[in-house]
């Protein structure tokens, strides 16, 4: 045992301090004897004495340190910085409260924007392939050809799906009245999950209540702070929101540019090799909602295997459309679904129902059952939605809807592609398999009109305006002008030819990636080639009429 | 035996029997009550008994033991059965889907009571619910289904007004809509998905809530999750109740606004936060905030408490913040006319800036709405992502909403709506007071149809749920992480479809189970005195089941002592 030198310094203490000291010492002694009384208490005291070499000051010091550490960890990390707080008296605060006036909740819609709301069509009755429209002046247009619907296979209007819906409603009512984890799961849900998994060749499926909420929730379920995402710079808003929500580290590559993807992955490799093993995803879409084209899935699969990433494929648009039997992008490339780790899709597009889904391996889906917020915190979809989607899946496997749709797509696409008149006016960004034809103003025309190369995106003026929270700046003159030009075409096609087409109506300040306005023609299997020819003539002539004047 | 959920069996019930099982008929006019708060009176603070200390200590010990055993099983499991741990191991240089610690709670704690969750059902989740019979021989990893169902009394579904029905006006109208409109609306609202039915529904909702205009969406969670990005930004502050629903938290997080929380329903804490936030301004720059929102729920789905709307309205006048109220659970279920918390407190809806609610709970439908002044809705029609990018509401769902709202409002089916409202008020009060008198600790406001019964110890969750299940009652258990770690609970969701006799039976079951599981440890004060003047003498009341059944149906209509 080492000898401890105790230095005693005599300081004359005031009497009351000595009294306190004595009081503390006796009560501490009493406390110690009390602890000894407890069975095992003596052992604890002896242990502390031995480990602290009989030095009560050191014990106290370390106890204080421990208390400080606990306080530090319990302190809220997000509270105001104390130093940053200005000390104010109650009277000052009252005055400041009196003084403060908030900005209005929203900016009133200006005259320049009002046309956007007015241009949304109002359908009277069913949204079928032929619709009745009520135009703003109150007039009714009957038997309008609907080339704006997402129900490409016309499933929502088929007798089979309607009968299934009616039967299910008569059996179980409308709502599921509870989250899937609390008595909200019915046999209809289970059947659809099995049908989707079987149809797509995946182990298991999970259903969501809304198409728009599915992707963000799935992304946020698997990606946390520190995880890595490499995404295509053309992804849709829902996916952008998901990445934002997950707070993972995100990198992007040029839209559908596989060489650029390889470069991004290779550049990241040295950094990632050093750090801990994180979850890494490549996110892209089966059929881009913003372009109508598809990525080279074979290259992506090679790259993700080489660099050890998982592939997240959003097939919202492509299920029921791409591939010989409508099984999506992997079918088009002859790649098994199991090579795509996460697939998300929607029931509200080609399947003619409502909601979304995700398919993949068991462990992945199982984790979502308790960790995906849009699944856990939301009611299950109404059982009749599930039944309708199951019937749609059966129908598109039984009949030739998918191949008929594809030949219609091909027919209309080649009409537009071959049209010489439009060559200098518009560009087709969609591919020859996309059920939505995307047309943009031609580069030359746009530069002649003094329109910017693109709107928004990283580094743009709009991004800075959004960061500043300057709501007055959300209105972009050029974006409005270009959208209005396209709306003119839409209006003329409707008024002169009784055909409803649409244009992309994206909200500029919500989008994180650059975008350009587009004219969109949604193809529906219900139309014959002659009807499509008519539509082509109508649209192309009105595009020509409007754009030629500019 | 099959491993998958079987198809529904064909019903042999006559239409009358079926209707009675979905919505029990009223046995006596006595079992009705009008729920209303008298303006001017202070908001009664629900008495929340604290459990004895040894219960809390035992709860912590329970978790400790579960965690220790879990780690031991993990350690040896990884040595001897590595194939069971494939999902949390690195494979081919790819990280697992979820980390070991992320899934520890699920694997080692929740799986033990998984049979109490996600019990598959078929048919209408009305007064009775048909649950598939299932067993598990691998500790709840997979289930074997025999193909049969058992009907159980339903205290679990959000079916407050009993509109989950397969017959009646709502259903027949919805079926007609499917015939006329098809199965969906084929696109977002701004492209082609707006039909006359959508406008009618929005009109009905706006009138019902007392606001200028409304917007409807196909999903309640999505309504909140995407709303705040259009209202607030990083220069704004959202002050949120600490027990707000996950969807509100997701929405606020996406908006990038600064977030402050205040202790659940603590209006003094809210005022302190408001004073500090307004006087300090934005962090670092100290510039004034652009906007300040206070986000609360009308009825809290896990606590059964109501927001203190009178006080909130008073604070709103003084501090000029914008008030957002999520009426997911209260719309339809609260107030003499079913119009939510405003109706209940007798406060004009003009005092709330943004009213949000869902159709899943009281209306037997699905989806959500936002009701506000015309200027706000006009802006949101242009600037709300769900509206522009998401699918539009399905037609038959719209009809269900329109019809059920009109029934509640008395425009259809005469007095039926009123009766539904008064039945849920009576049922809620009766069950709540009965449970309190039996000695259980129950949270929430007297009129709230959400009744959480506190269990504290985690193993009591599956025990209570299974014992109830055996007695043919379906209940929901809620534990960590949905609640605080010590306050595991059973949540009863009362419905108008229940008869008074059903609640008698439920009280009897709770009484038996409460004795077996040692759950009756409240002071009994919350249930009122048995004989006037007892408290002064220090006597805590204890009621027997017979006494409860005899006295409570009448007593519950009076104000609590």
mmCIF file of N, CA, C and O in Angstrom, chain A residues 22 30 32 36 48 87 90 105 117 154 207 225 249 295 300 373 410 427 436 443 447 469 493 503:
data_model
loop_
_atom_site.group_PDB
_atom_site.id
_atom_site.type_symbol
_atom_site.label_atom_id
_atom_site.label_comp_id
_atom_site.label_asym_id
_atom_site.label_seq_id
_atom_site.Cartn_x
_atom_site.Cartn_y
_atom_site.Cartn_z
ATOM 1 N N UNK A 22 -20.157 19.795 11.100
ATOM 2 C CA UNK A 22 -20.403 18.721 12.060
ATOM 3 C C UNK A 22 -21.732 18.039 11.756
ATOM 4 O O UNK A 22 -21.838 16.797 11.771
ATOM 5 N N UNK A 30 -24.717 8.735 9.956
ATOM 6 C CA UNK A 30 -25.991 8.043 10.179
ATOM 7 C C UNK A 30 -26.449 7.339 8.904
ATOM 8 O O UNK A 30 -26.905 6.222 8.930
ATOM 9 N N UNK A 32 -24.540 6.258 6.537
ATOM 10 C CA UNK A 32 -23.700 5.082 6.293
ATOM 11 C C UNK A 32 -24.168 3.901 7.132
ATOM 12 O O UNK A 32 -24.269 2.773 6.637
ATOM 13 N N UNK A 36 -25.610 0.281 6.040
ATOM 14 C CA UNK A 36 -25.069 -0.982 6.554
ATOM 15 C C UNK A 36 -26.182 -1.907 7.015
ATOM 16 O O UNK A 36 -26.056 -3.128 6.956
ATOM 17 N N UNK A 48 -16.915 0.412 -2.181
ATOM 18 C CA UNK A 48 -16.636 1.791 -2.605
ATOM 19 C C UNK A 48 -15.373 2.297 -1.921
ATOM 20 O O UNK A 48 -14.484 2.880 -2.534
ATOM 21 N N UNK A 87 -32.469 38.338 -22.128
ATOM 22 C CA UNK A 87 -33.231 38.405 -20.873
ATOM 23 C C UNK A 87 -34.246 39.537 -20.970
ATOM 24 O O UNK A 87 -33.886 40.684 -21.246
ATOM 25 N N UNK A 90 -41.186 40.711 -17.805
ATOM 26 C CA UNK A 90 -42.538 40.376 -18.217
ATOM 27 C C UNK A 90 -43.188 41.504 -19.004
ATOM 28 O O UNK A 90 -43.922 41.279 -19.955
ATOM 29 N N UNK A 105 -51.853 33.494 -43.140
ATOM 30 C CA UNK A 105 -51.568 32.061 -43.263
ATOM 31 C C UNK A 105 -51.091 31.723 -44.665
ATOM 32 O O UNK A 105 -50.107 31.015 -44.848
ATOM 33 N N UNK A 117 -56.317 27.561 -61.369
ATOM 34 C CA UNK A 117 -57.424 26.870 -60.710
ATOM 35 C C UNK A 117 -58.586 26.689 -61.678
ATOM 36 O O UNK A 117 -59.220 25.633 -61.710
ATOM 37 N N UNK A 154 -58.457 1.046 -68.466
ATOM 38 C CA UNK A 154 -59.903 1.243 -68.325
ATOM 39 C C UNK A 154 -60.514 0.310 -67.283
ATOM 40 O O UNK A 154 -61.677 -0.078 -67.374
ATOM 41 N N UNK A 207 -49.564 -3.323 -48.361
ATOM 42 C CA UNK A 207 -50.436 -2.317 -48.973
ATOM 43 C C UNK A 207 -50.381 -0.996 -48.208
ATOM 44 O O UNK A 207 -50.288 -0.971 -46.990
ATOM 45 N N UNK A 225 -30.266 8.606 -40.817
ATOM 46 C CA UNK A 225 -29.095 9.488 -40.861
ATOM 47 C C UNK A 225 -27.832 8.645 -41.020
ATOM 48 O O UNK A 225 -27.647 7.654 -40.327
ATOM 49 N N UNK A 249 -27.715 10.660 -46.316
ATOM 50 C CA UNK A 249 -26.816 11.426 -47.166
ATOM 51 C C UNK A 249 -27.136 11.086 -48.616
ATOM 52 O O UNK A 249 -27.095 9.921 -48.997
ATOM 53 N N UNK A 295 -34.971 3.777 -67.211
ATOM 54 C CA UNK A 295 -33.518 3.606 -67.124
ATOM 55 C C UNK A 295 -33.071 2.273 -67.729
ATOM 56 O O UNK A 295 -33.882 1.389 -67.963
ATOM 57 N N UNK A 300 -27.859 -0.812 -64.442
ATOM 58 C CA UNK A 300 -28.021 -0.496 -63.020
ATOM 59 C C UNK A 300 -27.789 -1.738 -62.171
ATOM 60 O O UNK A 300 -27.098 -1.693 -61.153
ATOM 61 N N UNK A 373 -44.139 4.576 -41.228
ATOM 62 C CA UNK A 373 -45.139 5.393 -40.541
ATOM 63 C C UNK A 373 -46.468 5.467 -41.280
ATOM 64 O O UNK A 373 -47.521 5.460 -40.665
ATOM 65 N N UNK A 410 -47.707 2.462 -79.083
ATOM 66 C CA UNK A 410 -46.771 2.449 -80.199
ATOM 67 C C UNK A 410 -47.305 3.227 -81.390
ATOM 68 O O UNK A 410 -46.587 4.001 -82.037
ATOM 69 N N UNK A 427 -40.490 18.573 -78.540
ATOM 70 C CA UNK A 427 -39.636 17.395 -78.366
ATOM 71 C C UNK A 427 -40.446 16.358 -77.595
ATOM 72 O O UNK A 427 -41.154 16.715 -76.643
ATOM 73 N N UNK A 436 -48.079 7.543 -71.251
ATOM 74 C CA UNK A 436 -48.273 8.991 -71.268
ATOM 75 C C UNK A 436 -47.242 9.582 -72.217
ATOM 76 O O UNK A 436 -46.045 9.352 -72.062
ATOM 77 N N UNK A 443 -36.172 23.296 -77.867
ATOM 78 C CA UNK A 443 -35.116 24.172 -77.321
ATOM 79 C C UNK A 443 -35.037 25.504 -78.059
ATOM 80 O O UNK A 443 -34.976 26.569 -77.441
ATOM 81 N N UNK A 447 -35.647 29.186 -76.535
ATOM 82 C CA UNK A 447 -34.644 30.262 -76.437
ATOM 83 C C UNK A 447 -35.136 31.504 -77.190
ATOM 84 O O UNK A 447 -34.868 32.629 -76.789
ATOM 85 N N UNK A 469 -37.825 31.569 -47.542
ATOM 86 C CA UNK A 469 -39.229 31.549 -47.158
ATOM 87 C C UNK A 469 -39.981 32.748 -47.698
ATOM 88 O O UNK A 469 -40.921 33.227 -47.094
ATOM 89 N N UNK A 493 -57.667 22.176 -77.985
ATOM 90 C CA UNK A 493 -57.964 20.777 -78.331
ATOM 91 C C UNK A 493 -59.328 20.405 -77.765
ATOM 92 O O UNK A 493 -60.128 19.722 -78.414
ATOM 93 N N UNK A 503 -51.696 18.834 -69.106
ATOM 94 C CA UNK A 503 -50.290 19.246 -69.075
ATOM 95 C C UNK A 503 -49.778 18.975 -67.665
ATOM 96 O O UNK A 503 -50.574 18.784 -66.747
#
